[in-house]
């Protein structure tokens, strides 16, 4: 593989307590950085910057073991790991609250003069905004994601993140909360190179200056737990696009990889599906997505 820009994710490591059609799970490992890294590492190496409490650090190490995931920027703190509680209804998580005091003790760390690709995942908006500022002038591609509850609670910081992003990922509810109407007008208003709107069973659509690229969701697999699907989309898409040369014509192929990673994620509870996936399984799932895309067209 020729030398490629590095891929970095700055985001959350979480212990999730959730209930839904799958039952109830207590303090299941999750977080935007974890889902992104597990998906991206099926394609190429990825660096992770995130805070974790000593109560979950060992679990993170065990989960990432054997994957090309660099955790030297993960800060282990004597503060409880970020906790998130939610209830899943109709394929979406209803936020029931979180405990995010760990962010009071953590400042995002990024490599000096980082000039690779960076994804700043959902986390408390003041820390997400700090990460965006640290990467804004040096990252070759800077992408960010939204989280509905934080968008509603801290709109100035959420808008600051959006203002600095080159690529922005959001679902339909987050898009609406940010004032979105027409996707192309929104993209131009915020000077985005790309806007990726995730529509659950409706698939994923990227909007760029070249137009709209849509990839349908894969209907042949059970959507057991949709948590982390959006981060898996971003991880798979950005890693695949980077690995294939980041050519404009490769965007659809990259989105196919993102949708395949999301499919692998949602067919199991939490990270279990994407954590046990292999590059070979990802290739097989991508072939299914391509066939679905062929039938749709």
mmCIF file of C-alpha atoms in Angstrom:
data_model
loop_
_atom_site.group_PDB
_atom_site.id
_atom_site.type_symbol
_atom_site.label_atom_id
_atom_site.label_comp_id
_atom_site.label_asym_id
_atom_site.label_seq_id
_atom_site.Cartn_x
_atom_site.Cartn_y
_atom_site.Cartn_z
ATOM 1 C CA UNK A 1 0.000 0.000 0.000
ATOM 2 C CA UNK A 2 1.480 3.398 -0.958
ATOM 3 C CA UNK A 3 1.973 5.976 1.744
ATOM 4 C CA UNK A 4 -1.422 7.466 2.565
ATOM 5 C CA UNK A 5 -2.457 10.326 4.815
ATOM 6 C CA UNK A 6 -3.097 9.120 8.363
ATOM 7 C CA UNK A 7 -6.658 8.660 9.576
ATOM 8 C CA UNK A 8 -7.546 10.023 13.023
ATOM 9 C CA UNK A 9 -10.753 9.893 15.036
ATOM 10 C CA UNK A 10 -11.357 12.169 18.005
ATOM 11 C CA UNK A 11 -14.490 11.251 19.893
ATOM 12 C CA UNK A 12 -16.124 9.474 22.795
ATOM 13 C CA UNK A 13 -15.603 6.205 24.595
ATOM 14 C CA UNK A 14 -18.786 5.318 26.433
ATOM 15 C CA UNK A 15 -20.472 2.800 28.661
ATOM 16 C CA UNK A 16 -24.015 2.563 27.345
ATOM 17 C CA UNK A 17 -27.109 1.437 29.205
ATOM 18 C CA UNK A 18 -29.913 0.918 26.730
ATOM 19 C CA UNK A 19 -33.189 -0.882 26.280
ATOM 20 C CA UNK A 20 -35.148 -1.751 23.190
ATOM 21 C CA UNK A 21 -36.549 -4.665 21.187
ATOM 22 C CA UNK A 22 -33.270 -6.482 21.861
ATOM 23 C CA UNK A 23 -33.865 -6.319 25.637
ATOM 24 C CA UNK A 24 -31.707 -4.327 28.027
ATOM 25 C CA UNK A 25 -27.929 -3.920 28.209
ATOM 26 C CA UNK A 26 -26.032 -2.339 31.087
ATOM 27 C CA UNK A 27 -22.794 -0.416 30.578
ATOM 28 C CA UNK A 28 -22.047 -1.867 27.158
ATOM 29 C CA UNK A 29 -18.867 -0.447 25.587
ATOM 30 C CA UNK A 30 -19.624 2.107 22.895
ATOM 31 C CA UNK A 31 -18.948 5.679 21.869
ATOM 32 C CA UNK A 32 -18.324 7.461 18.578
ATOM 33 C CA UNK A 33 -14.556 6.853 18.593
ATOM 34 C CA UNK A 34 -15.011 3.136 19.268
ATOM 35 C CA UNK A 35 -17.536 2.472 16.508
ATOM 36 C CA UNK A 36 -15.612 4.602 13.996
ATOM 37 C CA UNK A 37 -12.271 2.960 14.771
ATOM 38 C CA UNK A 38 -13.645 -0.585 14.587
ATOM 39 C CA UNK A 39 -15.182 0.098 11.169
ATOM 40 C CA UNK A 40 -12.237 2.026 9.734
ATOM 41 C CA UNK A 41 -9.682 -0.531 10.956
ATOM 42 C CA UNK A 42 -11.241 -3.154 8.701
ATOM 43 C CA UNK A 43 -9.773 -1.121 5.841
ATOM 44 C CA UNK A 44 -6.648 0.658 7.097
ATOM 45 C CA UNK A 45 -4.886 1.800 10.305
ATOM 46 C CA UNK A 46 -6.538 4.477 12.437
ATOM 47 C CA UNK A 47 -5.449 6.620 15.397
ATOM 48 C CA UNK A 48 -7.843 7.273 18.297
ATOM 49 C CA UNK A 49 -7.951 10.298 20.589
ATOM 50 C CA UNK A 50 -10.537 10.045 23.374
ATOM 51 C CA UNK A 51 -10.900 10.050 27.164
ATOM 52 C CA UNK A 52 -11.653 6.889 29.099
ATOM 53 C CA UNK A 53 -11.921 6.233 32.799
ATOM 54 C CA UNK A 54 -9.831 3.573 34.495
ATOM 55 C CA UNK A 55 -13.110 1.653 34.864
ATOM 56 C CA UNK A 56 -13.219 0.900 31.122
ATOM 57 C CA UNK A 57 -9.635 1.244 29.868
ATOM 58 C CA UNK A 58 -8.952 -2.486 29.959
ATOM 59 C CA UNK A 59 -12.102 -3.247 27.981
ATOM 60 C CA UNK A 60 -11.057 -0.791 25.289
ATOM 61 C CA UNK A 61 -7.658 -2.462 25.010
ATOM 62 C CA UNK A 62 -9.244 -5.899 24.724
ATOM 63 C CA UNK A 63 -11.732 -4.688 22.097
ATOM 64 C CA UNK A 64 -9.049 -3.092 19.924
ATOM 65 C CA UNK A 65 -6.558 -5.961 20.296
ATOM 66 C CA UNK A 66 -5.449 -7.373 16.946
ATOM 67 C CA UNK A 67 -6.757 -4.368 14.999
ATOM 68 C CA UNK A 68 -4.503 -1.684 13.434
ATOM 69 C CA UNK A 69 -5.736 0.896 15.962
ATOM 70 C CA UNK A 70 -3.227 3.271 17.577
ATOM 71 C CA UNK A 71 -4.374 4.246 21.096
ATOM 72 C CA UNK A 72 -1.391 6.362 22.170
ATOM 73 C CA UNK A 73 -3.640 9.454 22.217
ATOM 74 C CA UNK A 74 -6.292 7.788 24.400
ATOM 75 C CA UNK A 75 -6.169 9.414 27.850
ATOM 76 C CA UNK A 76 -6.941 7.167 30.822
ATOM 77 C CA UNK A 77 -8.278 9.323 33.652
ATOM 78 C CA UNK A 78 -9.266 8.764 37.274
ATOM 79 C CA UNK A 79 -12.783 9.887 36.396
ATOM 80 C CA UNK A 80 -15.729 7.625 35.518
ATOM 81 C CA UNK A 81 -16.048 6.879 31.819
ATOM 82 C CA UNK A 82 -18.770 8.767 29.954
ATOM 83 C CA UNK A 83 -22.123 7.060 30.546
ATOM 84 C CA UNK A 84 -25.083 7.247 28.186
ATOM 85 C CA UNK A 85 -28.620 5.952 28.737
ATOM 86 C CA UNK A 86 -31.140 5.535 25.924
ATOM 87 C CA UNK A 87 -34.243 3.673 24.798
ATOM 88 C CA UNK A 88 -34.522 2.455 21.232
ATOM 89 C CA UNK A 89 -37.858 3.044 19.512
ATOM 90 C CA UNK A 90 -38.610 2.360 15.839
ATOM 91 C CA UNK A 91 -34.919 2.020 15.052
ATOM 92 C CA UNK A 92 -33.874 5.266 16.764
ATOM 93 C CA UNK A 93 -32.363 5.973 20.156
ATOM 94 C CA UNK A 94 -34.246 8.256 22.522
ATOM 95 C CA UNK A 95 -31.652 9.928 24.739
ATOM 96 C CA UNK A 96 -32.493 9.453 28.430
ATOM 97 C CA UNK A 97 -29.488 11.305 29.789
ATOM 98 C CA UNK A 98 -25.759 11.036 30.227
ATOM 99 C CA UNK A 99 -22.958 11.593 32.714
ATOM 100 C CA UNK A 100 -20.169 13.400 30.884
ATOM 101 C CA UNK A 101 -18.029 14.835 33.702
ATOM 102 C CA UNK A 102 -14.955 13.175 32.202
ATOM 103 C CA UNK A 103 -14.893 15.962 29.607
ATOM 104 C CA UNK A 104 -14.204 18.468 32.389
ATOM 105 C CA UNK A 105 -10.868 16.709 32.920
ATOM 106 C CA UNK A 106 -9.893 16.210 29.272
ATOM 107 C CA UNK A 107 -8.637 18.373 26.439
ATOM 108 C CA UNK A 108 -8.577 16.730 22.989
ATOM 109 C CA UNK A 109 -5.092 15.658 21.941
ATOM 110 C CA UNK A 110 -4.062 15.639 18.287
ATOM 111 C CA UNK A 111 -0.622 15.040 16.760
ATOM 112 C CA UNK A 112 1.355 18.250 16.211
ATOM 113 C CA UNK A 113 0.825 19.549 12.688
ATOM 114 C CA UNK A 114 -1.467 16.652 11.827
ATOM 115 C CA UNK A 115 -2.013 16.757 8.059
ATOM 116 C CA UNK A 116 -4.001 13.605 7.496
ATOM 117 C CA UNK A 117 -7.742 12.936 7.515
ATOM 118 C CA UNK A 118 -9.617 13.517 10.753
ATOM 119 C CA UNK A 119 -13.111 12.674 11.919
ATOM 120 C CA UNK A 120 -14.383 14.413 15.051
ATOM 121 C CA UNK A 121 -17.185 12.244 16.361
ATOM 122 C CA UNK A 122 -20.117 13.181 18.552
ATOM 123 C CA UNK A 123 -19.210 14.137 22.116
ATOM 124 C CA UNK A 124 -19.887 17.084 24.385
ATOM 125 C CA UNK A 125 -19.970 20.040 21.975
ATOM 126 C CA UNK A 126 -17.423 22.213 23.799
ATOM 127 C CA UNK A 127 -14.850 19.415 23.489
ATOM 128 C CA UNK A 128 -15.913 18.634 19.937
ATOM 129 C CA UNK A 129 -15.410 22.309 19.078
ATOM 130 C CA UNK A 130 -11.942 22.282 20.708
ATOM 131 C CA UNK A 131 -10.938 19.295 18.590
ATOM 132 C CA UNK A 132 -12.183 21.012 15.440
ATOM 133 C CA UNK A 133 -10.170 24.140 16.249
ATOM 134 C CA UNK A 134 -7.039 22.090 16.849
ATOM 135 C CA UNK A 135 -7.365 20.382 13.454
ATOM 136 C CA UNK A 136 -8.955 23.142 11.402
ATOM 137 C CA UNK A 137 -5.825 24.551 9.758
ATOM 138 C CA UNK A 138 -3.742 21.402 9.304
ATOM 139 C CA UNK A 139 -5.979 18.397 8.544
ATOM 140 C CA UNK A 140 -6.175 17.586 4.849
ATOM 141 C CA UNK A 141 -9.789 16.492 5.287
ATOM 142 C CA UNK A 142 -11.764 17.415 8.396
ATOM 143 C CA UNK A 143 -15.104 15.725 9.018
ATOM 144 C CA UNK A 144 -17.511 15.887 11.942
ATOM 145 C CA UNK A 145 -20.696 14.256 13.136
ATOM 146 C CA UNK A 146 -23.700 15.460 15.120
ATOM 147 C CA UNK A 147 -25.655 14.145 18.112
ATOM 148 C CA UNK A 148 -29.239 15.325 18.395
ATOM 149 C CA UNK A 149 -29.361 15.907 22.154
ATOM 150 C CA UNK A 150 -26.178 17.977 22.116
ATOM 151 C CA UNK A 151 -27.289 19.949 19.064
ATOM 152 C CA UNK A 152 -30.432 20.937 20.970
ATOM 153 C CA UNK A 153 -28.621 21.645 24.248
ATOM 154 C CA UNK A 154 -25.580 23.580 23.030
ATOM 155 C CA UNK A 155 -26.408 25.061 19.618
ATOM 156 C CA UNK A 156 -23.582 27.682 19.500
ATOM 157 C CA UNK A 157 -20.895 25.027 19.932
ATOM 158 C CA UNK A 158 -22.682 22.693 17.520
ATOM 159 C CA UNK A 159 -22.768 25.439 14.900
ATOM 160 C CA UNK A 160 -19.063 26.165 15.506
ATOM 161 C CA UNK A 161 -18.291 22.520 14.733
ATOM 162 C CA UNK A 162 -20.354 22.735 11.551
ATOM 163 C CA UNK A 163 -18.635 25.966 10.508
ATOM 164 C CA UNK A 164 -15.163 24.381 10.650
ATOM 165 C CA UNK A 165 -16.032 21.067 8.995
ATOM 166 C CA UNK A 166 -15.181 20.195 5.415
ATOM 167 C CA UNK A 167 -17.436 17.137 5.558
ATOM 168 C CA UNK A 168 -20.396 16.818 7.876
ATOM 169 C CA UNK A 169 -22.376 13.702 8.823
ATOM 170 C CA UNK A 170 -25.856 13.821 10.358
ATOM 171 C CA UNK A 171 -29.126 11.945 10.413
ATOM 172 C CA UNK A 172 -32.401 13.506 9.322
ATOM 173 C CA UNK A 173 -33.403 14.653 12.827
ATOM 174 C CA UNK A 174 -30.015 16.291 13.432
ATOM 175 C CA UNK A 175 -30.166 17.923 10.013
ATOM 176 C CA UNK A 176 -33.561 19.427 10.865
ATOM 177 C CA UNK A 177 -32.362 20.602 14.300
ATOM 178 C CA UNK A 178 -29.475 22.438 12.617
ATOM 179 C CA UNK A 179 -31.927 24.310 10.421
ATOM 180 C CA UNK A 180 -31.602 22.082 7.401
ATOM 181 C CA UNK A 181 -34.195 22.112 4.657
ATOM 182 C CA UNK A 182 -32.759 21.626 1.190
ATOM 183 C CA UNK A 183 -29.563 19.597 1.527
ATOM 184 C CA UNK A 184 -27.696 21.285 -1.315
ATOM 185 C CA UNK A 185 -28.576 24.761 -0.070
ATOM 186 C CA UNK A 186 -27.461 23.748 3.422
ATOM 187 C CA UNK A 187 -24.149 22.439 2.065
ATOM 188 C CA UNK A 188 -23.467 25.680 0.228
ATOM 189 C CA UNK A 189 -24.595 27.823 3.161
ATOM 190 C CA UNK A 190 -21.993 26.221 5.420
ATOM 191 C CA UNK A 191 -19.303 25.946 2.725
ATOM 192 C CA UNK A 192 -19.136 22.174 3.087
ATOM 193 C CA UNK A 193 -17.224 20.023 0.630
ATOM 194 C CA UNK A 194 -19.596 17.232 1.468
ATOM 195 C CA UNK A 195 -22.780 16.658 3.471
ATOM 196 C CA UNK A 196 -23.686 13.062 4.302
ATOM 197 C CA UNK A 197 -27.270 12.529 5.439
ATOM 198 C CA UNK A 198 -28.045 9.169 7.060
ATOM 199 C CA UNK A 199 -31.647 8.034 6.654
ATOM 200 C CA UNK A 200 -31.699 4.663 8.415
ATOM 201 C CA UNK A 201 -33.707 2.237 6.253
ATOM 202 C CA UNK A 202 -33.638 4.908 3.542
ATOM 203 C CA UNK A 203 -29.896 4.568 3.078
ATOM 204 C CA UNK A 204 -27.165 7.205 2.940
ATOM 205 C CA UNK A 205 -26.877 10.211 0.632
ATOM 206 C CA UNK A 206 -23.789 12.361 0.043
ATOM 207 C CA UNK A 207 -24.185 15.864 -1.369
ATOM 208 C CA UNK A 208 -21.166 17.507 -3.013
ATOM 209 C CA UNK A 209 -20.519 20.126 -5.666
ATOM 210 C CA UNK A 210 -20.647 17.259 -8.190
ATOM 211 C CA UNK A 211 -24.181 16.374 -7.188
ATOM 212 C CA UNK A 212 -25.975 13.758 -5.122
ATOM 213 C CA UNK A 213 -24.743 10.205 -4.537
ATOM 214 C CA UNK A 214 -27.149 7.765 -2.878
ATOM 215 C CA UNK A 215 -26.550 4.241 -1.612
ATOM 216 C CA UNK A 216 -29.531 2.261 -0.279
ATOM 217 C CA UNK A 217 -29.569 0.464 3.035
ATOM 218 C CA UNK A 218 -29.177 -3.296 2.897
ATOM 219 C CA UNK A 219 -32.601 -4.870 3.533
ATOM 220 C CA UNK A 220 -31.583 -8.514 3.808
ATOM 221 C CA UNK A 221 -30.168 -8.363 7.336
ATOM 222 C CA UNK A 222 -31.987 -7.787 10.607
ATOM 223 C CA UNK A 223 -31.563 -4.329 12.145
ATOM 224 C CA UNK A 224 -31.180 -5.605 15.705
ATOM 225 C CA UNK A 225 -29.555 -2.553 17.346
ATOM 226 C CA UNK A 226 -28.973 0.651 15.368
ATOM 227 C CA UNK A 227 -26.616 2.245 17.915
ATOM 228 C CA UNK A 228 -23.311 3.257 16.321
ATOM 229 C CA UNK A 229 -24.497 2.778 12.745
ATOM 230 C CA UNK A 230 -23.733 6.381 11.819
ATOM 231 C CA UNK A 231 -20.187 6.233 13.181
ATOM 232 C CA UNK A 232 -19.654 2.951 11.336
ATOM 233 C CA UNK A 233 -20.845 4.604 8.112
ATOM 234 C CA UNK A 234 -18.319 7.392 8.577
ATOM 235 C CA UNK A 235 -15.492 5.042 9.536
ATOM 236 C CA UNK A 236 -16.045 2.695 6.639
ATOM 237 C CA UNK A 237 -16.645 5.438 4.103
ATOM 238 C CA UNK A 238 -13.664 7.629 4.980
ATOM 239 C CA UNK A 239 -11.250 4.703 5.326
ATOM 240 C CA UNK A 240 -12.313 3.182 2.015
ATOM 241 C CA UNK A 241 -12.195 6.499 0.142
ATOM 242 C CA UNK A 242 -8.770 7.278 1.570
ATOM 243 C CA UNK A 243 -7.454 3.799 0.739
ATOM 244 C CA UNK A 244 -8.582 4.049 -2.896
ATOM 245 C CA UNK A 245 -7.015 7.453 -3.568
ATOM 246 C CA UNK A 246 -9.858 9.817 -2.595
ATOM 247 C CA UNK A 247 -10.840 10.396 -6.208
ATOM 248 C CA UNK A 248 -14.179 12.073 -6.837
ATOM 249 C CA UNK A 249 -15.348 9.061 -8.819
ATOM 250 C CA UNK A 250 -14.704 6.782 -5.849
ATOM 251 C CA UNK A 251 -17.282 8.366 -3.572
ATOM 252 C CA UNK A 252 -20.042 5.873 -4.340
ATOM 253 C CA UNK A 253 -17.699 2.952 -3.665
ATOM 254 C CA UNK A 254 -16.737 4.574 -0.348
ATOM 255 C CA UNK A 255 -20.394 4.968 0.612
ATOM 256 C CA UNK A 256 -20.969 1.302 -0.241
ATOM 257 C CA UNK A 257 -18.270 0.437 2.296
ATOM 258 C CA UNK A 258 -19.867 2.731 4.868
ATOM 259 C CA UNK A 259 -23.290 1.125 4.422
ATOM 260 C CA UNK A 260 -21.722 -2.340 4.650
ATOM 261 C CA UNK A 261 -20.032 -1.400 7.945
ATOM 262 C CA UNK A 262 -23.331 -0.082 9.289
ATOM 263 C CA UNK A 263 -25.035 -3.339 8.292
ATOM 264 C CA UNK A 264 -22.402 -5.361 10.144
ATOM 265 C CA UNK A 265 -22.904 -3.133 13.181
ATOM 266 C CA UNK A 266 -26.675 -3.161 13.515
ATOM 267 C CA UNK A 267 -27.158 -6.923 13.206
ATOM 268 C CA UNK A 268 -25.783 -7.404 16.754
ATOM 269 C CA UNK A 269 -26.047 -5.585 20.080
ATOM 270 C CA UNK A 270 -23.657 -2.680 20.546
ATOM 271 C CA UNK A 271 -20.172 -3.128 19.110
ATOM 272 C CA UNK A 272 -20.352 -6.923 18.948
ATOM 273 C CA UNK A 273 -21.041 -7.142 15.230
ATOM 274 C CA UNK A 274 -18.433 -4.680 14.007
ATOM 275 C CA UNK A 275 -15.880 -5.825 16.615
ATOM 276 C CA UNK A 276 -15.963 -9.414 15.328
ATOM 277 C CA UNK A 277 -16.144 -8.521 11.627
ATOM 278 C CA UNK A 278 -13.209 -9.281 9.326
ATOM 279 C CA UNK A 279 -12.012 -7.597 6.127
ATOM 280 C CA UNK A 280 -13.242 -10.655 4.223
ATOM 281 C CA UNK A 281 -16.713 -10.382 5.750
ATOM 282 C CA UNK A 282 -16.741 -6.673 4.903
ATOM 283 C CA UNK A 283 -15.919 -7.452 1.263
ATOM 284 C CA UNK A 284 -18.795 -9.934 1.122
ATOM 285 C CA UNK A 285 -21.180 -7.395 2.640
ATOM 286 C CA UNK A 286 -20.021 -4.718 0.188
ATOM 287 C CA UNK A 287 -20.829 -7.079 -2.665
ATOM 288 C CA UNK A 288 -24.376 -7.383 -1.289
ATOM 289 C CA UNK A 289 -24.706 -3.596 -1.124
ATOM 290 C CA UNK A 290 -23.457 -3.268 -4.709
ATOM 291 C CA UNK A 291 -26.037 -5.794 -5.859
ATOM 292 C CA UNK A 292 -28.752 -3.880 -4.005
ATOM 293 C CA UNK A 293 -27.548 -0.674 -5.664
ATOM 294 C CA UNK A 294 -27.588 -2.346 -9.088
ATOM 295 C CA UNK A 295 -31.167 -3.523 -8.583
ATOM 296 C CA UNK A 296 -32.256 -0.065 -7.409
ATOM 297 C CA UNK A 297 -30.786 1.608 -10.474
#
